[in-house]
CSV table of C-alpha atoms and ligand atoms in Angstrom, one decimal:
chain,number,residue,atom,x,y,z
A,1,UNK,CA,-12.2,-22.0,11.8
A,2,UNK,CA,-13.6,-25.0,9.6
A,3,UNK,CA,-11.0,-26.7,7.3
A,4,UNK,CA,-11.6,-28.0,3.9
A,5,UNK,CA,-9.6,-29.6,1.7
A,6,UNK,CA,-8.5,-28.2,-1.7
A,7,UNK,CA,-10.7,-29.9,-4.1
A,8,UNK,CA,-13.9,-29.3,-2.1
A,9,UNK,CA,-13.9,-25.3,-1.7
A,10,UNK,CA,-17.4,-24.6,-0.4
A,11,UNK,CA,-19.8,-22.2,-2.7
A,12,UNK,CA,-20.0,-18.7,-1.2
A,13,UNK,CA,-23.1,-18.1,1.0
A,14,UNK,CA,-26.1,-17.1,-1.4
A,15,UNK,CA,-28.4,-15.2,0.6
A,16,UNK,CA,-26.9,-11.5,1.9
A,17,UNK,CA,-28.4,-10.4,5.0
A,18,UNK,CA,-27.4,-6.8,4.4
A,19,UNK,CA,-28.2,-3.9,1.9
A,20,UNK,CA,-24.9,-3.9,0.2
A,21,UNK,CA,-23.7,-7.5,0.1
A,22,UNK,CA,-24.3,-9.0,-3.4
A,23,UNK,CA,-26.0,-11.9,-4.3
A,24,UNK,CA,-24.1,-14.2,-6.9
A,25,UNK,CA,-26.6,-13.3,-9.7
A,26,UNK,CA,-26.0,-9.6,-9.6
A,27,UNK,CA,-22.3,-9.9,-9.9
A,28,UNK,CA,-21.1,-9.0,-13.4
A,29,UNK,CA,-18.2,-6.7,-13.3
A,30,UNK,CA,-15.9,-6.6,-10.4
A,31,UNK,CA,-13.6,-4.0,-9.0
A,32,UNK,CA,-11.2,-5.7,-7.0
A,33,UNK,CA,-9.0,-4.1,-4.5
A,34,UNK,CA,-5.5,-5.8,-5.6
A,35,UNK,CA,-2.5,-6.0,-3.6
A,36,UNK,CA,-0.5,-8.5,-5.7
A,37,UNK,CA,-0.6,-10.8,-2.5
A,38,UNK,CA,-1.9,-14.2,-2.2
A,39,UNK,CA,-5.1,-13.8,-1.0
A,40,UNK,CA,-6.0,-11.0,-3.7
A,41,UNK,CA,-4.3,-13.0,-6.4
A,42,UNK,CA,-6.4,-16.1,-5.6
A,43,UNK,CA,-9.4,-13.7,-5.4
A,44,UNK,CA,-8.9,-12.3,-8.8
A,45,UNK,CA,-9.2,-15.9,-10.6
A,46,UNK,CA,-11.7,-17.1,-8.0
A,47,UNK,CA,-13.9,-14.2,-8.9
A,48,UNK,CA,-13.9,-15.0,-12.5
A,49,UNK,CA,-14.6,-18.5,-12.1
A,50,UNK,CA,-17.1,-18.5,-9.2
A,51,UNK,CA,-19.2,-15.8,-10.5
A,52,UNK,CA,-18.3,-15.6,-14.1
A,53,UNK,CA,-17.8,-12.4,-13.7
A,54,UNK,CA,-15.2,-9.9,-15.1
A,55,UNK,CA,-12.5,-8.3,-13.0
A,56,UNK,CA,-11.1,-4.9,-13.1
A,57,UNK,CA,-7.9,-4.8,-10.6
A,58,UNK,CA,-7.1,-1.6,-8.8
A,59,UNK,CA,-3.9,-1.1,-6.7
A,60,UNK,CA,-3.5,2.0,-4.6
A,61,UNK,CA,0.2,3.3,-3.9
A,62,UNK,CA,0.0,5.1,-0.5
A,63,UNK,CA,3.7,4.9,0.0
A,64,UNK,CA,4.3,1.0,0.7
A,65,UNK,CA,8.2,0.8,0.8
A,66,UNK,CA,9.6,-1.5,-1.9
A,67,UNK,CA,6.5,-2.3,-3.9
A,68,UNK,CA,7.0,-2.9,-7.8
A,69,UNK,CA,3.6,-1.6,-9.3
A,70,UNK,CA,4.7,-2.7,-12.7
A,71,UNK,CA,5.0,-6.3,-11.4
A,72,UNK,CA,1.6,-6.0,-9.6
A,73,UNK,CA,-0.1,-4.6,-12.8
A,74,UNK,CA,1.4,-7.4,-15.0
A,75,UNK,CA,0.3,-10.0,-12.5
A,76,UNK,CA,-3.2,-9.0,-12.4
A,77,UNK,CA,-3.2,-9.2,-16.3
A,78,UNK,CA,-1.9,-12.6,-16.4
A,79,UNK,CA,-4.4,-13.8,-13.8
A,80,UNK,CA,-7.0,-12.5,-16.5
A,81,UNK,CA,-7.9,-9.1,-15.3
A,82,UNK,CA,-9.8,-7.1,-17.8
A,83,UNK,CA,-7.9,-3.9,-17.0
A,84,UNK,CA,-5.8,-3.2,-14.2
A,85,UNK,CA,-4.8,0.1,-12.6
A,86,UNK,CA,-2.5,1.5,-10.1
A,87,UNK,CA,-3.0,5.1,-8.5
A,88,UNK,CA,-0.5,6.9,-6.9
A,89,UNK,CA,-2.5,8.6,-4.0
A,90,UNK,CA,0.4,9.3,-1.6
A,91,UNK,CA,-0.3,12.9,-1.9
A,92,UNK,CA,-4.0,12.8,-1.3
A,93,UNK,CA,-3.4,10.3,1.8
A,94,UNK,CA,-0.9,12.7,3.1
A,95,UNK,CA,-2.7,16.1,2.9
A,96,UNK,CA,-6.3,14.8,3.3
A,97,UNK,CA,-5.6,12.0,5.8
A,98,UNK,CA,-2.3,12.3,7.4
A,99,UNK,CA,-2.3,16.1,8.2
A,100,UNK,CA,-5.8,15.9,9.7
A,101,UNK,CA,-4.4,13.2,12.0
A,102,UNK,CA,-1.3,15.0,13.0
A,103,UNK,CA,-3.4,18.2,13.9
A,104,UNK,CA,-5.3,15.6,16.2
A,105,UNK,CA,-2.4,13.9,17.6
A,106,UNK,CA,-4.1,10.8,16.4
A,107,UNK,CA,-3.0,7.7,18.5
A,108,UNK,CA,-5.5,4.7,19.3
A,109,UNK,CA,-4.6,2.6,22.2
A,110,UNK,CA,-1.2,3.0,23.5
A,111,UNK,CA,0.7,4.0,20.5
A,112,UNK,CA,-1.0,3.1,17.2
A,113,UNK,CA,-0.9,6.1,15.1
A,114,UNK,CA,-3.7,4.8,12.7
A,115,UNK,CA,-1.9,4.5,9.5
A,116,UNK,CA,-4.2,1.5,8.3
A,117,UNK,CA,-7.3,2.9,9.7
A,118,UNK,CA,-6.5,6.1,7.8
A,119,UNK,CA,-5.7,4.3,4.6
A,120,UNK,CA,-9.0,2.4,4.1
A,121,UNK,CA,-11.5,5.2,3.6
A,122,UNK,CA,-9.1,6.6,0.9
A,123,UNK,CA,-8.6,3.1,-0.9
A,124,UNK,CA,-12.5,2.7,-0.6
A,125,UNK,CA,-13.5,5.8,-2.1
A,126,UNK,CA,-10.9,5.4,-4.9
A,127,UNK,CA,-12.4,2.0,-5.4
A,128,UNK,CA,-15.9,3.5,-5.6
A,129,UNK,CA,-14.5,6.1,-8.2
A,130,UNK,CA,-13.2,3.7,-10.4
A,131,UNK,CA,-16.0,1.1,-10.0
A,132,UNK,CA,-18.3,3.7,-11.4
A,133,UNK,CA,-15.8,4.7,-14.3
A,134,UNK,CA,-15.2,1.4,-15.5
A,135,UNK,CA,-18.8,-0.1,-15.3
A,136,UNK,CA,-18.4,-2.4,-12.2
A,137,UNK,CA,-21.3,-3.2,-10.3
A,138,UNK,CA,-19.5,-4.9,-7.2
A,139,UNK,CA,-16.5,-4.2,-5.5
A,140,UNK,CA,-14.2,-7.1,-3.8
A,141,UNK,CA,-11.7,-6.7,-1.1
A,142,UNK,CA,-9.3,-9.2,0.7
A,143,UNK,CA,-10.2,-8.4,4.5
A,144,UNK,CA,-11.0,-11.2,6.7
A,145,UNK,CA,-14.3,-11.3,8.7
A,146,UNK,CA,-12.4,-10.6,12.2
A,147,UNK,CA,-10.8,-7.4,11.4
A,148,UNK,CA,-11.3,-3.8,11.6
A,149,UNK,CA,-10.4,-3.1,7.6
A,150,UNK,CA,-13.8,-5.0,6.5
A,151,UNK,CA,-15.8,-2.3,8.5
A,152,UNK,CA,-13.9,0.7,7.3
A,153,UNK,CA,-14.0,-0.2,3.4
A,154,UNK,CA,-17.7,-1.6,3.5
A,155,UNK,CA,-18.9,1.5,5.6
A,156,UNK,CA,-17.0,3.7,3.2
A,157,UNK,CA,-18.6,2.0,0.1
A,158,UNK,CA,-22.1,1.7,1.7
A,159,UNK,CA,-22.1,5.1,2.6
A,160,UNK,CA,-20.6,6.6,-0.8
A,161,UNK,CA,-22.2,4.4,-3.4
A,162,UNK,CA,-25.2,2.9,-2.2
A,163,UNK,CA,-25.8,1.5,-5.5
A,164,UNK,CA,-22.4,-0.7,-5.4
A,165,UNK,CA,-22.5,-4.0,-4.0
A,166,UNK,CA,-19.7,-5.6,-2.1
A,167,UNK,CA,-18.1,-9.0,-1.9
A,168,UNK,CA,-15.5,-10.2,0.6
A,169,UNK,CA,-14.3,-13.8,-0.6
A,170,UNK,CA,-11.8,-14.2,2.3
A,171,UNK,CA,-15.0,-14.0,4.7
A,172,UNK,CA,-16.8,-16.3,2.7
A,173,UNK,CA,-14.9,-19.1,1.0
A,174,UNK,CA,-13.3,-20.7,3.9
A,175,UNK,CA,-10.1,-21.5,2.8
A,176,UNK,CA,-7.1,-21.7,4.9
A,177,UNK,CA,-3.6,-20.9,3.6
A,178,UNK,CA,-2.9,-24.6,2.6
A,179,UNK,CA,-6.2,-24.4,0.3
A,180,UNK,CA,-5.2,-21.1,-0.8
A,181,UNK,CA,-1.6,-22.1,-1.9
A,182,UNK,CA,-3.1,-25.4,-3.4
A,183,UNK,CA,-5.6,-23.1,-5.5
A,184,UNK,CA,-2.8,-20.9,-6.6
A,185,UNK,CA,-0.8,-23.9,-7.6
A,186,UNK,CA,-3.7,-25.4,-9.6
A,187,UNK,CA,-4.4,-22.2,-11.4
A,188,UNK,CA,-0.7,-21.1,-12.1
A,189,UNK,CA,-0.8,-18.4,-9.5
A,190,UNK,CA,2.6,-17.5,-8.4
A,191,UNK,CA,3.1,-18.3,-4.8
A,192,UNK,CA,6.1,-16.3,-2.7
A,193,UNK,CA,7.5,-18.2,0.0
A,194,UNK,CA,6.0,-21.7,-1.1
A,195,UNK,CA,4.6,-23.8,1.7
A,196,UNK,CA,6.8,-23.0,4.7
A,197,UNK,CA,5.7,-21.2,7.8
A,198,UNK,CA,3.1,-18.5,6.4
A,199,UNK,CA,4.2,-15.1,6.3
A,200,UNK,CA,3.3,-12.2,8.9
A,201,UNK,CA,0.1,-10.4,7.8
A,202,UNK,CA,1.6,-7.1,6.9
A,203,UNK,CA,0.0,-3.8,6.1
A,204,UNK,CA,2.0,-0.6,5.3
A,205,UNK,CA,2.0,2.9,4.0
A,206,UNK,CA,3.9,6.1,4.4
A,207,UNK,CA,2.8,6.6,7.8
A,208,UNK,CA,3.5,3.1,9.2
A,209,UNK,CA,3.8,-0.8,8.9
A,210,UNK,CA,2.2,-3.5,10.9
A,211,UNK,CA,2.6,-6.9,11.5
A,212,UNK,CA,0.0,-9.4,12.9
A,213,UNK,CA,0.0,-13.4,13.0
A,214,UNK,CA,2.7,-16.2,13.8
A,215,UNK,CA,4.2,-15.8,17.2
A,216,UNK,CA,2.6,-12.3,17.6
A,217,UNK,CA,-0.3,-13.9,18.8
A,218,UNK,CA,1.5,-15.5,21.6
A,219,UNK,CA,1.4,-12.8,24.2
A,220,UNK,CA,4.3,-14.3,26.1
A,221,UNK,CA,6.5,-14.5,22.9
A,222,UNK,CA,8.9,-11.5,22.9
A,223,UNK,CA,9.2,-10.2,19.2
A,224,UNK,CA,11.6,-12.2,17.2
A,225,UNK,CA,13.9,-10.0,15.2
A,226,UNK,CA,12.9,-10.9,11.7
A,227,UNK,CA,9.5,-9.2,12.2
A,228,UNK,CA,11.6,-5.6,12.0
A,229,UNK,CA,11.3,-4.8,8.5
A,230,UNK,CA,11.5,-1.1,8.5
A,231,UNK,CA,13.3,0.3,12.0
A,232,UNK,CA,16.8,-1.0,13.1
A,233,UNK,CA,16.7,-2.9,16.2
A,234,UNK,CA,17.6,0.0,18.8
A,235,UNK,CA,20.5,-2.0,20.1
A,236,UNK,CA,22.1,-1.9,16.5
A,237,UNK,CA,21.1,1.9,15.9
A,238,UNK,CA,24.2,4.3,15.7
A,239,UNK,CA,26.0,5.4,18.8
A,240,UNK,CA,25.8,9.2,17.9
A,241,UNK,CA,22.6,10.9,18.5
A,242,UNK,CA,21.1,13.1,15.8
A,243,UNK,CA,18.8,16.1,16.2
A,244,UNK,CA,16.2,16.3,13.7
A,245,UNK,CA,14.3,19.8,13.7
A,246,UNK,CA,11.0,19.8,12.2
A,247,UNK,CA,9.5,23.1,11.1
A,248,UNK,CA,5.6,23.2,11.2
A,249,UNK,CA,2.8,26.1,9.7
A,250,UNK,CA,-0.5,25.9,11.3
A,251,UNK,CA,0.0,22.3,12.5
A,252,UNK,CA,1.4,21.1,9.1
A,253,UNK,CA,5.1,19.7,8.9
A,254,UNK,CA,6.7,21.9,6.2
A,255,UNK,CA,10.5,21.7,6.6
A,256,UNK,CA,13.2,19.7,8.2
A,257,UNK,CA,16.1,21.8,9.3
A,258,UNK,CA,16.6,24.7,7.1
A,259,UNK,CA,14.9,22.7,4.0
A,260,UNK,CA,11.2,23.1,3.0
A,261,UNK,CA,10.1,19.8,1.6
A,262,UNK,CA,6.7,18.6,0.1
A,263,UNK,CA,4.8,16.5,2.5
A,264,UNK,CA,5.3,13.0,1.0
A,265,UNK,CA,8.9,13.5,0.7
A,266,UNK,CA,9.2,15.0,4.4
A,267,UNK,CA,7.1,11.9,5.8
A,268,UNK,CA,9.3,9.5,4.0
A,269,UNK,CA,12.4,11.4,4.8
A,270,UNK,CA,11.4,11.6,8.7
A,271,UNK,CA,10.6,7.9,8.6
A,272,UNK,CA,13.9,6.9,7.0
A,273,UNK,CA,15.9,8.9,9.8
A,274,UNK,CA,13.7,7.6,12.5
A,275,UNK,CA,14.0,4.1,11.0
A,276,UNK,CA,17.8,4.3,11.1
A,277,UNK,CA,17.8,5.4,15.1
A,278,UNK,CA,15.5,2.7,16.0
A,279,UNK,CA,12.7,5.0,16.8
A,280,UNK,CA,9.1,3.8,16.4
A,281,UNK,CA,8.7,0.2,17.6
A,282,UNK,CA,5.2,-0.5,19.3
A,283,UNK,CA,4.0,-3.8,20.5
A,284,UNK,CA,0.5,-3.3,21.8
A,285,UNK,CA,-2.7,-5.0,22.5
A,286,UNK,CA,-5.3,-3.5,21.0
A,287,UNK,CA,-9.1,-3.8,21.1
A,288,UNK,CA,-10.9,-4.1,17.6
A,289,UNK,CA,-14.2,-2.6,17.1
A,290,UNK,CA,-15.3,-6.3,16.0
A,291,UNK,CA,-14.8,-7.3,19.5
A,292,UNK,CA,-11.6,-9.2,19.5
A,293,UNK,CA,-8.3,-8.2,21.3
A,294,UNK,CA,-5.3,-8.7,19.4
A,295,UNK,CA,-1.5,-8.0,19.6
A,296,UNK,CA,0.1,-5.6,16.9
A,297,UNK,CA,3.8,-5.1,16.0
A,298,UNK,CA,4.0,-1.6,14.7
A,299,UNK,CA,6.8,0.0,12.9
A,300,UNK,CA,6.0,3.8,13.0
A,301,UNK,CA,9.0,5.9,13.1
A,302,UNK,CA,7.7,9.0,11.0
A,303,UNK,CA,4.6,9.2,12.9
A,304,UNK,CA,6.2,8.8,16.3
A,305,UNK,CA,8.6,11.8,15.5
A,306,UNK,CA,6.0,14.1,13.8
A,307,UNK,CA,3.3,13.6,16.4
A,308,UNK,CA,6.0,14.1,19.1
A,309,UNK,CA,6.9,17.5,17.6
A,310,UNK,CA,3.5,18.6,16.9
A,311,UNK,CA,2.5,18.0,20.4
A,312,UNK,CA,5.5,19.8,21.8
A,313,UNK,CA,4.8,22.8,19.7
A,314,UNK,CA,1.0,22.7,20.9
A,315,UNK,CA,2.4,22.9,24.2
A,316,UNK,CA,4.6,26.2,23.7
A,317,UNK,CA,1.7,28.0,21.9
A,318,UNK,CA,-1.6,26.7,23.7
A,319,UNK,CA,-3.1,27.8,27.0
A,320,UNK,CA,-3.6,25.7,30.0
A,321,UNK,CA,-7.3,25.6,29.1
A,322,UNK,CA,-6.7,24.7,25.6
A,323,UNK,CA,-4.5,21.4,26.9
A,324,UNK,CA,-7.0,20.6,29.5
A,325,UNK,CA,-9.8,20.0,26.7
A,326,UNK,CA,-8.3,19.2,23.4
A,327,UNK,CA,-7.0,15.9,24.1
A,328,UNK,CA,-10.7,14.6,24.9
A,329,UNK,CA,-11.5,15.5,21.3
A,330,UNK,CA,-8.0,14.2,20.1
A,331,UNK,CA,-9.3,10.8,21.5
A,332,UNK,CA,-12.7,11.2,20.0
A,333,UNK,CA,-11.2,11.9,16.7
A,334,UNK,CA,-8.8,8.9,16.7
A,335,UNK,CA,-11.6,6.5,17.8
A,336,UNK,CA,-14.1,7.4,15.2
A,337,UNK,CA,-11.0,6.8,12.5
A,338,UNK,CA,-10.4,3.5,14.0
A,339,UNK,CA,-13.5,2.5,14.4
A,340,UNK,CA,-14.2,3.1,10.6
A,341,UNK,CA,-16.4,6.1,10.7
A,342,UNK,CA,-14.1,8.5,8.6
A,343,UNK,CA,-17.6,9.6,7.1
A,344,UNK,CA,-19.2,10.5,10.3
A,345,UNK,CA,-20.3,14.3,10.5
A,346,UNK,CA,-18.9,14.3,14.0
A,347,UNK,CA,-15.5,13.8,12.4
A,348,UNK,CA,-15.9,16.8,10.2
A,349,UNK,CA,-17.0,19.0,13.2
A,350,UNK,CA,-13.9,17.8,15.1
A,351,UNK,CA,-11.8,18.7,12.1
A,352,UNK,CA,-13.1,22.1,12.2
A,353,UNK,CA,-12.1,22.4,15.7
A,354,UNK,CA,-8.6,20.9,14.8
A,355,UNK,CA,-8.1,23.6,12.2
A,356,UNK,CA,-8.9,26.5,14.5
A,357,UNK,CA,-6.7,25.3,17.5
A,358,UNK,CA,-3.9,24.5,15.0
A,359,UNK,CA,-3.9,27.8,13.7
A,360,UNK,CA,-0.9,29.0,16.0
A,361,UNK,CA,0.9,25.6,15.7
A,362,UNK,CA,3.8,27.5,13.8
A,363,UNK,CA,7.5,27.1,14.9
A,364,UNK,CA,10.2,24.4,15.1
A,365,UNK,CA,11.1,21.7,17.6
A,366,UNK,CA,14.4,19.8,17.5
A,367,UNK,CA,14.0,16.3,18.2
A,368,UNK,CA,16.7,14.1,19.6
A,369,UNK,CA,17.0,10.4,18.0
A,370,UNK,CA,19.1,7.7,19.8
A,371,UNK,CA,18.9,4.4,20.1
A,372,UNK,CA,15.1,3.9,19.7
A,373,UNK,CA,14.2,7.1,21.8
A,374,UNK,CA,12.8,10.3,20.6
A,375,UNK,CA,12.8,13.3,22.7
A,376,UNK,CA,12.2,17.0,22.0
A,377,UNK,CA,15.3,19.1,22.9
A,378,UNK,CA,14.5,22.6,21.4
A,379,UNK,CA,11.2,24.2,20.6
A,380,UNK,CA,10.5,27.8,18.8
A,381,UNK,CA,7.5,29.8,17.8
A,382,UNK,CA,6.4,33.4,17.2
A,383,UNK,CA,3.2,32.3,19.0
A,384,UNK,CA,5.1,30.9,22.1
A,385,UNK,CA,3.0,32.2,25.2
A,386,UNK,CA,6.5,31.9,26.9
A,387,UNK,CA,8.3,34.6,28.2
A,388,UNK,CA,11.7,34.0,29.5
A,389,UNK,CA,11.8,37.2,31.6
A,390,UNK,CA,8.6,35.8,33.4
A,391,UNK,CA,10.2,32.4,33.5
A,392,UNK,CA,13.7,32.9,34.9
A,393,UNK,CA,14.5,32.3,38.5
A,394,UNK,CA,16.4,35.1,39.8
A,395,UNK,CA,15.2,37.9,37.5
A,396,UNK,CA,11.6,37.6,37.7
A,397,UNK,CA,11.0,39.9,40.4
A,398,UNK,CA,10.1,43.1,38.5
A,399,UNK,CA,7.7,41.4,35.8
A,400,UNK,CA,5.9,38.7,37.8
A,401,UNK,CA,4.4,39.9,40.8
A,402,UNK,CA,5.3,37.2,43.4
A,403,UNK,CA,3.5,39.4,46.1
A,404,UNK,CA,0.3,38.7,44.2
A,405,UNK,CA,0.7,35.2,44.6
A,406,UNK,CA,-0.7,34.8,48.0
A,407,UNK,CA,-3.8,36.3,47.4
A,408,UNK,CA,-4.3,34.3,44.3
A,409,UNK,CA,-3.9,31.0,46.4
A,410,UNK,CA,-6.2,32.4,48.8
A,411,UNK,CA,-9.1,32.7,46.4
A,412,UNK,CA,-8.2,29.6,44.3
A,413,UNK,CA,-8.1,27.3,47.2
A,414,UNK,CA,-11.0,29.0,48.9
A,415,UNK,CA,-13.8,26.2,48.1
A,416,UNK,CA,-11.5,23.3,48.5
A,417,UNK,CA,-10.8,24.6,52.2
A,418,UNK,CA,-14.5,25.1,53.1
A,419,UNK,CA,-15.3,22.1,51.8
A,420,UNK,CA,-12.5,20.3,53.7
A,421,UNK,CA,-13.4,22.0,57.1
A,422,UNK,CA,-17.0,21.0,56.5
A,423,UNK,CA,-16.4,17.4,55.9
A,424,UNK,CA,-13.9,17.1,58.6
A,425,UNK,CA,-15.8,18.7,61.3
B,3,LIG,N1,-4.6,-3.2,14.2
B,3,LIG,C1,-4.4,-2.2,13.0
B,3,LIG,C2,-6.0,-1.7,12.7
B,3,LIG,O1,-7.0,-2.6,12.8
B,3,LIG,C3,-3.7,-2.9,11.8
B,3,LIG,C4,-4.4,-3.8,11.1
B,3,LIG,C5,-3.6,-4.1,9.9
B,3,LIG,N2,-4.3,-4.6,9.0
B,3,LIG,C6,-3.9,-5.6,8.2
B,3,LIG,N3,-4.9,-5.8,6.8
B,3,LIG,N4,-2.9,-6.4,8.6
B,3,LIG,O2,-6.0,-0.9,12.2
């Protein structure tokens, strides 16, 4: 990392090497993906100065808790945005991105339910639509050059809109946080938290929240309490366990207990209940697609509970062969999405399989929540491949022909026995 002083911020690299990076003279009007945070606020001003371009700000609501979109819109206008748009895309995110992830039991690594990875193709798709509608030639985003998010956003734009260019100022301006704060001060951009310790790098939406940076980069440092913003620390969770019953229809969560709920509300509600019980804290080392290993702290109460309930229901309605096969496709699905290839045809192919295999994932699963743990305790489905009369210990005599088992075992083990004998001759 090269450090520069606030007064000598270097100009961006002027010769792009790819088909979609903008040359400075091509940039007239920029659609900026604006979060309202420090990076994109500095960008809003910097793009106007550096490129002498107009900026249209776009903020996407995907259910980030506690965000005030009125304030963000006002800030964008105050910093000189030509227009400032906020779109509520929660419903589309839930239906078109989170639901397919549930059907595919999507988890990357040991416990990341992909909330960021799922959001980027949608955010970038909306950026393309708004860029076209407002006459922008370029899209700007606030991703760094070290993460997966740049891959997801730029792959989406280059796929959906080859005519649009991209700029990623954070990747090229080589300002550190101190320079950004100085730049912000100089240009009257409000800075939260001042110059003390830089904040965690946060990303959140309906499906979860991640924190990176600060002590999280020190692998020998166990989590400080102040990183948890969503989930109650398990030791402070209620002493009383709670059973949350989730109802599914064809793999889609449709209700809690006896109440039918819209998707967004259901996910939010499960998240709140799980958070109260300390459920969904993940501390994981992860392989980014750009080669780096990173540690993330995730708070994913809704995903933890809904993915668990979904897998439990699959176990009840599917066959042994389906259960041997599907996880390998689930893993492929999760990797494609993690790796920024949402628009890859294989993902669509896999979704067709997921649709088919979720057809009978209908029923209810009760999940017990207690001090950080979530465990399925009840299951029911009209499609359950479970017959209590066959399964029961004592009464099985007449229905399950135990006398037939030795014949099965003899044939089932035939090749293995033969091989054993030959190899041990
Ligand atoms: N490691 C996760 C991922 O690559 C989360 C990234 C969080 N993004 C962020 N801009 N802070 O999907």
